[in-house]
Structures are given as C-alpha cells and as structure tokens.
Coordinates of C-alpha atoms and ligand atoms in Angstrom, one line a residue:
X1 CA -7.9 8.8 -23.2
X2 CA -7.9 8.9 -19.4
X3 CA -4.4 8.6 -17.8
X4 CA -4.0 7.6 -14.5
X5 CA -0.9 8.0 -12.5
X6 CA 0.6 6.9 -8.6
X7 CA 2.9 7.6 -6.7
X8 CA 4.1 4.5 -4.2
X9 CA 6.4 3.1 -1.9
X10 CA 6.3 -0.4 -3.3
X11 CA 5.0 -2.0 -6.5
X12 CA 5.1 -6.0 -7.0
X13 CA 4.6 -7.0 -10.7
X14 CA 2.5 -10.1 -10.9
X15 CA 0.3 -12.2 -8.8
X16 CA 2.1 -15.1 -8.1
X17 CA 3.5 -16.8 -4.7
X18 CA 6.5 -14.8 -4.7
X19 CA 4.7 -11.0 -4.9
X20 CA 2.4 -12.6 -2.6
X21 CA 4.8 -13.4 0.0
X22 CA 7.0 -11.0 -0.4
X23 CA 3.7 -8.4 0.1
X24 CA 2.7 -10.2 3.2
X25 CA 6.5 -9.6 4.7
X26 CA 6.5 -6.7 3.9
X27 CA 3.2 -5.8 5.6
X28 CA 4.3 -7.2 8.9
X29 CA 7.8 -5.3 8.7
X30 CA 6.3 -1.5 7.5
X31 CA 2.7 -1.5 8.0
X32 CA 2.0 1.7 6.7
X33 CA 4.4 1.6 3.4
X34 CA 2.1 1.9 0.0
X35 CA 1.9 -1.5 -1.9
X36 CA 0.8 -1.3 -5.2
X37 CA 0.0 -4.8 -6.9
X38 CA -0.3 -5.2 -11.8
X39 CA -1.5 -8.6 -12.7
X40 CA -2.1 -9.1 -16.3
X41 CA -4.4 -11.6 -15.8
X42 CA -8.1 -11.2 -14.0
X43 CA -7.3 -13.7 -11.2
X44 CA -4.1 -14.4 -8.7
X45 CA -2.2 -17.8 -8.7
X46 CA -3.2 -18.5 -12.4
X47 CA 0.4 -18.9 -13.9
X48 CA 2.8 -21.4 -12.1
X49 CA 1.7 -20.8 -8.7
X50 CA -1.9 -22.6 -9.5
X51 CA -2.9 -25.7 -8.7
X52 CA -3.1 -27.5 -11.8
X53 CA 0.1 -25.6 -12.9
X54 CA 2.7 -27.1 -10.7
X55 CA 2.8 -30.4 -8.6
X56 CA 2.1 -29.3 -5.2
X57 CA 5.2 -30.6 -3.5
X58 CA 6.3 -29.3 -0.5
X59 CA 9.7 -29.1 -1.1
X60 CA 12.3 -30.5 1.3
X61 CA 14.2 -32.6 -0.2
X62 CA 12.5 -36.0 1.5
X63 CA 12.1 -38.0 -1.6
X64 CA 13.5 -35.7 -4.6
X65 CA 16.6 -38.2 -5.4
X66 CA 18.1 -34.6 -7.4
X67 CA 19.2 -33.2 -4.3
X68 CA 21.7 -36.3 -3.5
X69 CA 24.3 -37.4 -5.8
X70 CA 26.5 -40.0 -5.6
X71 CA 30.0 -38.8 -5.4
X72 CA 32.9 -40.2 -7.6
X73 CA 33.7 -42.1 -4.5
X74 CA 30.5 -43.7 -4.4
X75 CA 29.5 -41.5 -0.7
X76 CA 26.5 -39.3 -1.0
X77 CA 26.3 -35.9 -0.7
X78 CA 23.8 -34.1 1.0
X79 CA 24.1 -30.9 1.1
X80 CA 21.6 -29.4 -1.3
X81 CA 19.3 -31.2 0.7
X82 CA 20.1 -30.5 4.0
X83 CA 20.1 -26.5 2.2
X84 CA 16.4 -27.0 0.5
X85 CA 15.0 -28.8 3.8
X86 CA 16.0 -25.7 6.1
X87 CA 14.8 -23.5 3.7
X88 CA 11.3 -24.9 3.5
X89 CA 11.0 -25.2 7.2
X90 CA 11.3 -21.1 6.8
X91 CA 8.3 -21.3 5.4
X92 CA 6.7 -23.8 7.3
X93 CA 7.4 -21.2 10.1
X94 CA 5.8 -18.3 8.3
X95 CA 2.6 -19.8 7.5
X96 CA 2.2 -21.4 10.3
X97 CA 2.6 -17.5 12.3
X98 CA 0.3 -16.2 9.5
X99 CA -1.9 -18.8 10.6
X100 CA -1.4 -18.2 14.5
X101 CA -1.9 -14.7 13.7
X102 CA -5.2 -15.7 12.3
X103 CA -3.6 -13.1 8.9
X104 CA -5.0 -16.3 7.2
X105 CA -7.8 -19.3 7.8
X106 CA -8.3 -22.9 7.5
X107 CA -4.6 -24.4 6.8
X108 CA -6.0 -27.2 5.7
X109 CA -7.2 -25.2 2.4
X110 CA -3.7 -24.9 1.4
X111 CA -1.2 -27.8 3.1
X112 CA -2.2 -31.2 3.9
X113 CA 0.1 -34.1 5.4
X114 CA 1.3 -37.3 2.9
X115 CA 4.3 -39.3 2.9
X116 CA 6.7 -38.8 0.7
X117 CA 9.0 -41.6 -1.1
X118 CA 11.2 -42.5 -3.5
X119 CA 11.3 -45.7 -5.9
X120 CA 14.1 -46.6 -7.2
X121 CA 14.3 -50.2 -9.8
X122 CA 17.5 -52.2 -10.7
X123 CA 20.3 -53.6 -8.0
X124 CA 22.6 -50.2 -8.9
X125 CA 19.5 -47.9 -8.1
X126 CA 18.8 -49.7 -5.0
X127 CA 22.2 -49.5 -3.4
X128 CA 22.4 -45.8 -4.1
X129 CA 19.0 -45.7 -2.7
X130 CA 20.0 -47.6 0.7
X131 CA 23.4 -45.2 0.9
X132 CA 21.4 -41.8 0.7
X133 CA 18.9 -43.3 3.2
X134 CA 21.4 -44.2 5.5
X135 CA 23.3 -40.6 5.1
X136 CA 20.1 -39.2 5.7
X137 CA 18.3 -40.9 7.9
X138 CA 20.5 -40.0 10.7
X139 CA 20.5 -36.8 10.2
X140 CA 18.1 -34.9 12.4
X141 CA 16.2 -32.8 9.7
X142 CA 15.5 -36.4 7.8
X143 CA 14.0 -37.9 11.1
X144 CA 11.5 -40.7 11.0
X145 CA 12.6 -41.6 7.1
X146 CA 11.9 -45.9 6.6
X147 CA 13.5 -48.0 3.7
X148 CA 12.6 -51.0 2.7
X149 CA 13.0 -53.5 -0.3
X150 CA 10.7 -56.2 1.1
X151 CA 8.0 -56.7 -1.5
X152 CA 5.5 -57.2 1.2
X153 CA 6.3 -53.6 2.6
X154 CA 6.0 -52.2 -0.3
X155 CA 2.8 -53.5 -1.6
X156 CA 1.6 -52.2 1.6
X157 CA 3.0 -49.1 1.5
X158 CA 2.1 -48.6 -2.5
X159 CA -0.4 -50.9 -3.7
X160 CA -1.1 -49.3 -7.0
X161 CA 2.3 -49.5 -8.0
X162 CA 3.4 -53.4 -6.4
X163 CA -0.2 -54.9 -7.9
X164 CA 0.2 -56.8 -11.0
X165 CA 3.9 -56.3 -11.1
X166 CA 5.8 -58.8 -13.0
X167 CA 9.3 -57.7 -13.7
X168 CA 12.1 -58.9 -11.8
X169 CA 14.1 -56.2 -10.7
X170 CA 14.7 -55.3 -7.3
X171 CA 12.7 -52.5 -5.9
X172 CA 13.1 -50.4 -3.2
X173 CA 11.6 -47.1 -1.8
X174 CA 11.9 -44.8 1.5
X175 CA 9.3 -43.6 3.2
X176 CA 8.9 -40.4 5.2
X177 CA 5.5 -39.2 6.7
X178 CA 5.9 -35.4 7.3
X179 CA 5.7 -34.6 4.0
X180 CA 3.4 -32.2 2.6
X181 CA 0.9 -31.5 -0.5
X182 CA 0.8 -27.8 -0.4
X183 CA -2.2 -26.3 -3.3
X184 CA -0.1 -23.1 -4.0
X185 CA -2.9 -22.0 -5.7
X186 CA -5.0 -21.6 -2.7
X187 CA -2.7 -19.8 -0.9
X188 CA -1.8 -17.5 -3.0
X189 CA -5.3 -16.3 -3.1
X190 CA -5.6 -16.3 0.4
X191 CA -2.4 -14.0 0.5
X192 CA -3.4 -11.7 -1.7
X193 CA -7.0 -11.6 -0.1
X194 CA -5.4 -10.4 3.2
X195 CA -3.1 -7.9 1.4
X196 CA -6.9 -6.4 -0.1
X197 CA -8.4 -6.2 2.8
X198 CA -4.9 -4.2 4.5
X199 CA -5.3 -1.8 1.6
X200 CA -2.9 -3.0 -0.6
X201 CA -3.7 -1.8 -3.7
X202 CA -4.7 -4.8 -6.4
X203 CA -4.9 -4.1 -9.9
X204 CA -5.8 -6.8 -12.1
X205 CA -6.2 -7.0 -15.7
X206 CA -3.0 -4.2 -15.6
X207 CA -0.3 -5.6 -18.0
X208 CA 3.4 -3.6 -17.0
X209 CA 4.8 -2.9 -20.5
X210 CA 7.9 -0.6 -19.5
X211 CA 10.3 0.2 -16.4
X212 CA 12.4 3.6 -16.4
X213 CA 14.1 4.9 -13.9
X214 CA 13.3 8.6 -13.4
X215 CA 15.8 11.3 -12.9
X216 CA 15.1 11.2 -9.6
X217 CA 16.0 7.4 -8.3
X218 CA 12.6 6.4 -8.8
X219 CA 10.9 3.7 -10.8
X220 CA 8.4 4.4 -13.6
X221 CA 6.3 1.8 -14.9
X222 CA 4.0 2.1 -18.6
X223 CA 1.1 -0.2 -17.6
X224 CA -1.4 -1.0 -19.9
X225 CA -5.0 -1.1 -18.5
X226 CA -6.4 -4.4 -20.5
X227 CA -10.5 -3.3 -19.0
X228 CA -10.1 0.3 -20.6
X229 CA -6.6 0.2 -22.8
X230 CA -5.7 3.5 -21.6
X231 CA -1.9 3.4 -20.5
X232 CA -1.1 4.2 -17.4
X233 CA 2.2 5.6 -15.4
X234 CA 3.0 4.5 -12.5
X235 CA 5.8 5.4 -9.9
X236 CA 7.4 3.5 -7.0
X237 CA 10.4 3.5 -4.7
X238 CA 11.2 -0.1 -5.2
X239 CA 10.0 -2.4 -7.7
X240 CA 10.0 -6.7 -7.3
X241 CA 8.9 -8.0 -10.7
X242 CA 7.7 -11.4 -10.3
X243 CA 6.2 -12.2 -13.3
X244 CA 7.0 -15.5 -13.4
X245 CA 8.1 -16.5 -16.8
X246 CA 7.4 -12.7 -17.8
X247 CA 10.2 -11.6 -15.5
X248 CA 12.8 -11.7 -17.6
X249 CA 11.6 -9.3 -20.4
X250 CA 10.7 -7.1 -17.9
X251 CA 14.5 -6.8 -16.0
X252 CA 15.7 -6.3 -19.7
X253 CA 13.3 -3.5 -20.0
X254 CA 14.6 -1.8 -16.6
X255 CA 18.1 -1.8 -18.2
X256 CA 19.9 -2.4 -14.9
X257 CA 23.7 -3.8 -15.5
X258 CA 23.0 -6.6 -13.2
X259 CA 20.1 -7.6 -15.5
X260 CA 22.4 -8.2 -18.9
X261 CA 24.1 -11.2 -20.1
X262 CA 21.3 -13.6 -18.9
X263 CA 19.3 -15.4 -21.4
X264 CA 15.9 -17.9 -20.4
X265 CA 15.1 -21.4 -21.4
X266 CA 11.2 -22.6 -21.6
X267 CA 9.9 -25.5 -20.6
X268 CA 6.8 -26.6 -20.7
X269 CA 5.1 -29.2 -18.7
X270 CA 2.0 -32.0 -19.0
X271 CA 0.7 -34.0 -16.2
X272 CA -1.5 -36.8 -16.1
X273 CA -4.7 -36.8 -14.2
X274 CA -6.5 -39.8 -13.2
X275 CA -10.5 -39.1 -13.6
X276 CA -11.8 -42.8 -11.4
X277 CA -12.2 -42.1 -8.5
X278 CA -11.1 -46.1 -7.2
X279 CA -7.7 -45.7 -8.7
X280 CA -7.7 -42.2 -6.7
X281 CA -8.6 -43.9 -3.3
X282 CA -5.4 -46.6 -3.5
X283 CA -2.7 -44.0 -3.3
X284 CA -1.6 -41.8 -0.8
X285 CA 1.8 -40.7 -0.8
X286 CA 4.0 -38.4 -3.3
X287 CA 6.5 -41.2 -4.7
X288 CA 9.4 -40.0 -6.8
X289 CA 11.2 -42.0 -9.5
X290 CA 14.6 -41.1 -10.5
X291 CA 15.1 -39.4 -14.1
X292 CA 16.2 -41.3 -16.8
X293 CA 19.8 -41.4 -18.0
X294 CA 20.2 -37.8 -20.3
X295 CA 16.7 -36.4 -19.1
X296 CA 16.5 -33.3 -17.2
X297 CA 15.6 -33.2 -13.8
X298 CA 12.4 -31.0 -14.0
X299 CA 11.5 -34.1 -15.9
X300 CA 11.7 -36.8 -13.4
X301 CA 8.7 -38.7 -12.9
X302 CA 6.1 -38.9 -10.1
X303 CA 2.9 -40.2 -9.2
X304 CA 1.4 -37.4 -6.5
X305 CA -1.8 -37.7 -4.6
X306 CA -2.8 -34.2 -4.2
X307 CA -5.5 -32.4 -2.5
X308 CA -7.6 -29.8 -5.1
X309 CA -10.9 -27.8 -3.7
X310 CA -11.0 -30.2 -0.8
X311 CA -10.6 -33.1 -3.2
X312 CA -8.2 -36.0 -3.3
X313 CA -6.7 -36.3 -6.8
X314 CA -4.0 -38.2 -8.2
X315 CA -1.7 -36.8 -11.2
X316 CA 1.2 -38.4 -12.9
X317 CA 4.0 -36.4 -14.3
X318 CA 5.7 -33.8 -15.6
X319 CA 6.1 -34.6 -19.1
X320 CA 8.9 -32.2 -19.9
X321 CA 8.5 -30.4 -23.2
X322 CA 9.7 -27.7 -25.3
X323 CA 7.6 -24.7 -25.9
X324 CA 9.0 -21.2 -27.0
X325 CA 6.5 -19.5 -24.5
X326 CA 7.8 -17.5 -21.1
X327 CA 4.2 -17.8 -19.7
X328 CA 1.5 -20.5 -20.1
X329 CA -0.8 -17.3 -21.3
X330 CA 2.5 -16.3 -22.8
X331 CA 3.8 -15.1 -26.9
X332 CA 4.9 -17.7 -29.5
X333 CA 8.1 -14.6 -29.5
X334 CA 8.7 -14.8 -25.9
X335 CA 12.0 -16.8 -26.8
X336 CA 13.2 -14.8 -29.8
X337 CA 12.5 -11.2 -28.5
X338 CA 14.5 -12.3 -25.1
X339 CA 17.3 -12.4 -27.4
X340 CA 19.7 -9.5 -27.1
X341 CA 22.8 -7.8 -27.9
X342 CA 24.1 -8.5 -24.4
X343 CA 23.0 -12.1 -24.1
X344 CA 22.8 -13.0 -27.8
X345 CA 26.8 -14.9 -26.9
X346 CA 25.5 -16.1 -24.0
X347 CA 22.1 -18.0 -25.6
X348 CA 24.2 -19.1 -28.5
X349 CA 26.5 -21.0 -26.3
X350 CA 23.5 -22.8 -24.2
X351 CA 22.1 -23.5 -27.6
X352 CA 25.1 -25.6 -28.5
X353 CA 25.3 -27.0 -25.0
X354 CA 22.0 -27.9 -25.2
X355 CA 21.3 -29.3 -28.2
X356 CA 20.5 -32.7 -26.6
X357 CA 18.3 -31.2 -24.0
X358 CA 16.4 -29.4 -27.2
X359 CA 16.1 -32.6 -28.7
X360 CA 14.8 -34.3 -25.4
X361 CA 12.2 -31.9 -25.0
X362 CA 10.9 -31.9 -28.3
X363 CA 10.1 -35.5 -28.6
X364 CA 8.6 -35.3 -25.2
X365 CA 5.9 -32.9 -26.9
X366 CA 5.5 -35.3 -29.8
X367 CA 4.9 -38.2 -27.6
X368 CA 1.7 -39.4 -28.0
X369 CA -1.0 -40.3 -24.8
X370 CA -0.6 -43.8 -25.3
X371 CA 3.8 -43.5 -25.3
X372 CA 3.0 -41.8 -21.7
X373 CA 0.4 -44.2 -20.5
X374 CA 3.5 -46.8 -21.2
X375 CA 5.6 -44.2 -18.7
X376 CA 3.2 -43.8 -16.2
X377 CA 2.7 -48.2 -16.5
X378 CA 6.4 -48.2 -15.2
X379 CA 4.1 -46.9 -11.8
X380 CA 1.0 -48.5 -12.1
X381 CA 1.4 -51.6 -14.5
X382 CA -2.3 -51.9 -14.8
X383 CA -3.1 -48.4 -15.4
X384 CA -5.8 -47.9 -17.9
X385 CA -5.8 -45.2 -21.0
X386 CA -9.5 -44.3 -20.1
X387 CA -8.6 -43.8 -16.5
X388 CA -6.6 -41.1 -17.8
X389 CA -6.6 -37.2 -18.9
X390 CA -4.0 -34.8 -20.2
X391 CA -3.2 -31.4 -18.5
X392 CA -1.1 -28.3 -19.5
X393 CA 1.1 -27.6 -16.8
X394 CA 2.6 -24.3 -16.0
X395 CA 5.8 -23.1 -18.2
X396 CA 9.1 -22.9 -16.4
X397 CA 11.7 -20.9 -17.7
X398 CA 15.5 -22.2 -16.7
X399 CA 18.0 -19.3 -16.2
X400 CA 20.9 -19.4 -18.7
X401 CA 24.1 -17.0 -17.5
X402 CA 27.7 -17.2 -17.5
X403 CA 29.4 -19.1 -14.9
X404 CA 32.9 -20.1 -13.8
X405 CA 32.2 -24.1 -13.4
X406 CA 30.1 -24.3 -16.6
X407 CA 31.5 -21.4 -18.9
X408 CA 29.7 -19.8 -20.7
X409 CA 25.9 -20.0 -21.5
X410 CA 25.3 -22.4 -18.8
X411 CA 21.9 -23.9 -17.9
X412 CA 20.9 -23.2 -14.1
X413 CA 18.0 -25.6 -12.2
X414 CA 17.4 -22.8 -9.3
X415 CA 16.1 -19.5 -8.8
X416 CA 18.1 -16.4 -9.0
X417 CA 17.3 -13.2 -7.6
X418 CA 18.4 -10.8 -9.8
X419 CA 18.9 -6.9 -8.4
X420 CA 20.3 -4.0 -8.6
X421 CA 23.1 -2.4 -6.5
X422 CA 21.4 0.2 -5.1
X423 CA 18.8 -2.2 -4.1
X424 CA 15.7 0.3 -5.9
X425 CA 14.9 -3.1 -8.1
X426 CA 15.1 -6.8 -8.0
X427 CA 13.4 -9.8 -10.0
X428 CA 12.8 -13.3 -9.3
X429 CA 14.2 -15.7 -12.0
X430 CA 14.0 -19.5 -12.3
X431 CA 11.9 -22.0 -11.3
X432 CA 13.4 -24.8 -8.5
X433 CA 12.8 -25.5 -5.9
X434 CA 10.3 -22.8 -6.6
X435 CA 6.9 -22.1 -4.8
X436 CA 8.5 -24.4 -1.7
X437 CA 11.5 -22.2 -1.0
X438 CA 9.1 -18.6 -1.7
X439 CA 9.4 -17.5 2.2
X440 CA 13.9 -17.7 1.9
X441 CA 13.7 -16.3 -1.5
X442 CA 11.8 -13.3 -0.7
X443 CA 14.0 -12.8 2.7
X444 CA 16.8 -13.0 0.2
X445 CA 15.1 -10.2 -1.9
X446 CA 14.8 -8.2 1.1
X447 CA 18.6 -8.2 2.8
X448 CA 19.5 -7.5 -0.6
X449 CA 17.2 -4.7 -1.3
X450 CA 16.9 -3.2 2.3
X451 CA 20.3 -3.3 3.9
X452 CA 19.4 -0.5 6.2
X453 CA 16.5 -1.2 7.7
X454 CA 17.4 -4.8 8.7
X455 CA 18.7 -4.5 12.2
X456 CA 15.3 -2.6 12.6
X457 CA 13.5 -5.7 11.2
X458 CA 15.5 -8.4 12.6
X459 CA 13.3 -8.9 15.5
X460 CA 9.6 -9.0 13.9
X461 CA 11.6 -11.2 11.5
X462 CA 12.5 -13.5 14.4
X463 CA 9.4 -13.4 15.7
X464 CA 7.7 -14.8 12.3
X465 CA 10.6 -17.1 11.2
X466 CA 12.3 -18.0 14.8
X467 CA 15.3 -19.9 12.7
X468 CA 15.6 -17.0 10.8
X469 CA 19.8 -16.5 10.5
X470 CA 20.2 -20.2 12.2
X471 CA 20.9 -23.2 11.1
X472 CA 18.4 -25.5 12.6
X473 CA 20.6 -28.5 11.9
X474 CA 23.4 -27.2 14.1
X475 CA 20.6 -26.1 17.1
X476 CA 18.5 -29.1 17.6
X477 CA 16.3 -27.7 20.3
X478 CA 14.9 -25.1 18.1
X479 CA 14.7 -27.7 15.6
X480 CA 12.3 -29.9 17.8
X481 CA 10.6 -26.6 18.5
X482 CA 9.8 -25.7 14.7
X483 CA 9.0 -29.4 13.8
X484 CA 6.5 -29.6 16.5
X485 CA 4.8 -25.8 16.4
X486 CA 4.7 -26.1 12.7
X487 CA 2.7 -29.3 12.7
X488 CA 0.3 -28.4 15.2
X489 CA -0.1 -24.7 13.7
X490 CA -0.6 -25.8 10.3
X491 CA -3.1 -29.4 11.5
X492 CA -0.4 -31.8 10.3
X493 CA 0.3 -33.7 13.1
X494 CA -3.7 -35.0 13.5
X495 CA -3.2 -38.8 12.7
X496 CA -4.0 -39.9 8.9
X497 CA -6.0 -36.3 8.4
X498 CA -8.7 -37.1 5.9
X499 CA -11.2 -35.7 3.4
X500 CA -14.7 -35.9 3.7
Ligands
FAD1 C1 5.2 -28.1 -14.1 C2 5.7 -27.4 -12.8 C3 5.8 -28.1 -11.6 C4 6.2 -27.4 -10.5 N1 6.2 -28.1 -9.3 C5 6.5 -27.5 -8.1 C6 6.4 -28.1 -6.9 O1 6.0 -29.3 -6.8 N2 6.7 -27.5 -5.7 C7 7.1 -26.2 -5.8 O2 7.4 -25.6 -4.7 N3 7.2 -25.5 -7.0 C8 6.9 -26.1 -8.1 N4 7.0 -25.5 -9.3 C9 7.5 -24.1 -9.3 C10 6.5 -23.1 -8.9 O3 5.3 -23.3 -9.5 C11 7.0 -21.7 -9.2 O4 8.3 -21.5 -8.7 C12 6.2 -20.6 -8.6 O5 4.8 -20.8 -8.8 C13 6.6 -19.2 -9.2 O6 5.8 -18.2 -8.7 P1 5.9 -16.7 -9.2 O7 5.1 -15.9 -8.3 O8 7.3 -16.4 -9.5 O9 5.3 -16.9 -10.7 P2 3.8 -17.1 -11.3 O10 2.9 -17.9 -10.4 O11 3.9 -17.6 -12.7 O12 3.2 -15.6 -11.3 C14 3.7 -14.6 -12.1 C15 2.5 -13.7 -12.4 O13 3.0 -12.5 -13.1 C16 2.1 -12.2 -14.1 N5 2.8 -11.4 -15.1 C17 3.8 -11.8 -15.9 N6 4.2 -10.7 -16.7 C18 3.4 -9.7 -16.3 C19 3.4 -8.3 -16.8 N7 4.2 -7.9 -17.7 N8 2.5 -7.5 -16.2 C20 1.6 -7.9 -15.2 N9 1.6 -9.2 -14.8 C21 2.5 -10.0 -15.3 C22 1.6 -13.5 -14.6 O14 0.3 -13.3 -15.2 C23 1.5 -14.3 -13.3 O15 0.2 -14.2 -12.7 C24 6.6 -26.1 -10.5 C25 6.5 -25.4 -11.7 C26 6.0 -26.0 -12.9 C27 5.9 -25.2 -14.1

C-alpha cells in the first residue's frame, strides 16, 4: 500500500460554495500560501451547492416573508432583513470584482435577473403583507419594491397563478425586480476551475476520515483515497471543513472544545419540476408563499423560475422531509453516530422540543405526488399531475446547541461558524441563508481565524468588497455605488435579459 503524505498551508474539506469561496479569498489575500482541496465525491457543487439541490435564490430578503415578523404590537420588524440584504450585496460585490477581474467568465452562467414576490391569501395575511411593504419600501436597500392587491395587477404580473382562480380570498403580492436566480452549481465549478488553474491542489474522490492535531500545532488529516483505497496523511496549518452536511462529524473528530455540545438535525428536501415547456414560458418571477401555521420555515413554499444550463425552468417547492441522512450521498447512521457523550443532553432535549417538528416532517415524506400537486394547485389552480416530476433536493442539516433564549437543545435556522480559539480550525454549520450569504460567512471565517494578518488584508479586502466593515444602509452613496456597479458587472441591469 502506497502512502502519500503533504505538508500545507491550507486544506478546505469539501467542494462546496463555501471551500470555494473561501479558497478564492484566500488566493487574492496570500497568493503564494499552499491550498490543498479532499472532495469525497468525483465532481464539485454536487451536494447542496448544485443546481438541482437547492433553489437558486439569491438571498436578500426581497420576498422571503421569514425575515419580517410582526411584532406583539402589530409593527414589523426588519432587521434580519435589512442584516441578510447587506450581506448578500457582499457578495454581489465579490463576484462582480471576480468578474471585473476576468478570475471568472460569462456571469450570465451563474446569476440572472427575475423579480422577486411574495403572495400572501386571506384579509389578516394581506394587511401584514401591506405593513412590511410599507416598512420596507422606504428603506433604501428595499428600493423599487411595488404592492398591489388589484386582481388585474396581479394577473399581469403572475398569470399562472391568477388564471382559473376561483376562491374568494383577497390576494396580494409585492413585487421587486432586482432580484436574482443565482445556479450555485455553476459557480462553484467555475470557482474551483480558477483555483486549478492557480495551482490549488484538487483532490477528488479523497474522503477525510480523521483530524488530529499534532504535537506540533498542526492539523493531521487520515484521508481515504476512494480511486486506489490507500489512506493517506495529510498535514496543514489551518483547516476549514466544509463538508456540508458532513461537517459536523468531522469537528467532532477534531475534538476542539468549541466543537462539543452541538448536535444536527436533517432535513431533507423535494421540489417539483414542471417538464412542458408552455407552463415554463408563463412565469417569471421567484414568488414566495408564507409557511403554514406549525411548519418550518425551510418548508415554505415557492414557485421559482430558474435558469439551468442556459435553460428556463420552473420548480415548485421544498417539500420539507425527514431523512436521518447528513449528506444527500450521505449514511442511514449519520444521525445516530452524531450522537455523543457531550451532546447526547443536548439532542435529547431538541428531541422533546421537537417532537411536532419530527412529526411534520415525516408526513411530508409520506405525502403522496398527488397530496403535493393539491399544494402546488394553491399556486397554479390548473396545474396538471403530468406536467409534473419529483426531485430530491439537497439535505440540510439545522444546528441544535444550547442557548440562553431557547434553553437547552434549541433548534437554530442559520449558519454557525464553529472554530477554535487559536484560530488553527474552523467549520461551517447550518444551512440559511446559505449559499447567498457564502462571501460574509467566509469573511467571518477569516477575522476569526486570522486576527493578525487583517490590518494587512484590509485593503485588498476593500478593494474586492468596497462595503466591507460598512453598513451600506447608513452610507447611501456607496450604496448607489454597489447597486449600480454590481448590476452592470454581473449583466443585470440589461432590460428583460433573456434566453435564447
Ligand atoms: C433544499 C435546499 C434549498 C436551498 N435553497 C437555497 C437558496 O435558495 N439560496 C441559498 O443561498 N441557499 C440555499 N440552500 C442552502 C445552500 O444550498 C447551502 O447553504 C450551501 O450549498 C452549502 O454549501 P457547502 O459548501 O457548505 O456544502 P455542500 O455544497 O454540501 O458541499 C460540501 C461538500 O463536502 C463534501 N464532503 C462532505 N464530507 C466530506 C468528507 N468527509 N471528505 C471529503 N469531502 C466531504 C461533500 O461531498 C460536498 O461536496 C438550500 C439548501 C437546500 C438543501
């Protein structure tokens, strides 16, 4: 049995969005530091980040009611929005210098430009509706947002889902045309195709089955090989796992302190494609529902154009479901053997928490295609069966920890980095707002892990991300700046772009 062994500066565990991007930072802040890349898998982007995995939303809180509640006092708050929209316009900044930098080709591969919305049914849904509009609609990073409840409007602005509609409810949506279908997928690739040819090192088929620390402050990882099924060793000055759903395992594995205590919860996800091509052609817009009373929001409902291999689609979904798997290619054990003495309390309490989550989800994966078609009909009432095909989604995996406001065992919605003090390891948990927010995250992975080098870094970081330590809602100039120079960088202010 051959061994190989490396030494390196850097080693990202998986080939997802987040190893991508945080690779490609990386590159631009140390050119000449080692980066060594394992993927289990034989591709990049085939877990979450792919296409067909996740829903292609770029994230900025334009139509995703989740991010607004309504306050005991009947106000809505905004904050989490106003937080998710700056941090998407990081990334908007850092693709669009990637793609002034010409690091990476052909935006239009990987972001197109559709309106987002939001639909809301019955006169209590509509008034919360109108009162987030009107908090938001004044606010400067929500610029250009309509609402109407005018039947007419709407039928023009969503035929599909106003044709042959017969209930009686009021109905009302908002409308906002700088949204964004980003393919997640593609750009991953992309990413990890300019890290190859910059001599990152890429390793595929290379499963990371161990992390030690060495007696000299390094990081050693076992990685199985899958081609040859030699194990390998291999040794690195800091480690980011991001594998996704396969994350966790592997921070248990590193034994850091900051790593204990935390427990996942899975769920899986089914969307619904539409395979004629005329129902395809009479939608464009992302249009969000709001979840129903007791569901989760990873669960709330939405009928997406998207834009696949230069390819209008439209999808319906997620079904949320309940799957014991970490990964989509993941173990039937993934759940159990995250179990451990330190978060065994921890899981125990979510599990009682949860119970009516658990239950949620697992009808949702007995629910047969006809008891979706009748969820997807409260979108298009005329939707047809045949019209219609299943697809697996990607697996998300909700991080359960400890917390003051919810005790213990409490079920988190967001992503968490997770490292350690000395900054030699961190991992990416969680899954929302995900892919969207991968340019803030992996900044946030970086102050955290290289406290000394950041004054060095600041200004190649400022260069990339000009709203990088700003807030963009309290400097409207820059603002202006990043709306316009984004759009124009990444070909989303052409008028009504189009597919051949
Ligand atoms: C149904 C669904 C809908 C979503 N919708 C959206 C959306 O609309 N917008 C949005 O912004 N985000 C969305 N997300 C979230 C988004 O997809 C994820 O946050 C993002 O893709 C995570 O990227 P990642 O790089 O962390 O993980 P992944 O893309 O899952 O990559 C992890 C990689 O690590 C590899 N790996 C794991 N373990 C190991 C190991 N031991 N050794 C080697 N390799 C390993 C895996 O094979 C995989 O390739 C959605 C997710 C789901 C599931």
């Amino acid at each position: 049995m051959s061994h190989r062994e490396t030494k390196t500066d850097v080693i990202l565990i998986g080939a997802g969005i987040m190893s991508a991007t945080l690779g490609t930072l990386l590159k631009e802040l140390v050119p000449d530091w080692k980066i060594t890349v394992f993927e289990k898998l034989s591709k990049a982007g085939e877990e979450s980040s792919n296409e067909w995995n996740n829903a292609g939303t770029g994230h900025a809180a334009l139509c995703e009611l989740n991010y607004t509640v309504e306050k005991p006092d009947g106000s809505v708050d905004i904050s989490k929005a106003i937080n998710i929209n700056e941090q998407f316009q990081v990334s908007m900044q850092f693709w669009s210098y990637l793609v002034n930098s010409k690091l990476i080709n052909n935006p239009q591969d990987f972001i197109m430009p559709l309106p987002h919305m939001s639909l809301v049914e019955g006169e209590q849904n509509v008034t919360f509706l109108k009162k987030r509009f009107e908090a938001l609609s004044n606010n400067p990073l929500f610029q250009g947002m309509k609402f109407s409840d005018d039947p007419k409007k709407l039928m023009e602005w969503i035929p599909l889902i106003m044709q042959e509609r017969t209930s009686n409810e009021p109905l009302a949506a908002t409308k906002i045309d700088s949204g964004t279908d980003v393919n997640f997928g593609a750009l991953t690739r992309m990413l990890f195709d300019h890290l190859e040819s910059n001599n990152v090192d890429l390793n595929y088929n290379h499963s990371v089955n161990d992390i030690k620390r060495t007696r000299d402050g390094l990081w050693e990882l076992k990685v199985r090989n899958l081609d040859s099924g030699t194990v390998e060793r291999h040794t690195a000055k800091f480690v980011f796992i991001g594998g996704g759903g396969g994350s966790l395992h592997l921070l248990q594995k590193s034994g850091i302190p900051e790593g204990k205590h935390i427990g996942g919860f899975p769920v899986s996800g089914i969307f619904m494609v539409c395979n004629n091509p005329n129902v395809v052609a009479q939608h464009h817009a992302k249009v969000y529902g709001k979840a129903k009373v007791g569901a989760p929001p990873m669960s709330v409902p939405h009928l997406d154009t998207r834009f696949i291999d230069n390819k209008k689609a439209l999808l319906f979904g997620p079904y949320a479901g309940f799957s014991p798997r970490f990964l989509k290619t993941g173990s039937m054990f993934d759940l159990v053997t995250s179990v451990k003495p330190d978060n065994l309390l921890t899981m125990l309490s979510a599990g009682a928490k949860s119970m009516s989550l658990t239950k949620y989800l697992i009808q949702q994966v007995i629910l047969s295609k006809e008891k979706r078609m009748e969820e997807l009909r409260e979108f298009i009432p005329n939707a047809k069966s045949d019209d219609w095909d299943l697809v697996v989604a990607g697996q998300r995996v909700q991080v359960i920890k400890d917390t003051e406001a919810g005790g213990k065992g409490t079920l988190q919605f967001g992503t968490e980095v997770v490292s350690a003090a000395d900054g030699s390891i961190a991992a990416l948990l969680g899954a929302s707002p995900g892919a969207s927010t991968a340019v803030h995250v992996m900044l946030e992975v970086i102050t955290k892990c290289f406290p000394e080098h950041i004054s060095e870094w600041e200004r190649k970081i400022k260069e990339m991300i000009p709203s990088y330590g700003v807030s963009l809602l309290e400097t409207p100039d820059l603002l202006r700046e990043v709306h316009t120079s984004t759009a124009q960088s990444l070909g989303l202010s052409e008028k009504k772009r189009t597919l051949s």
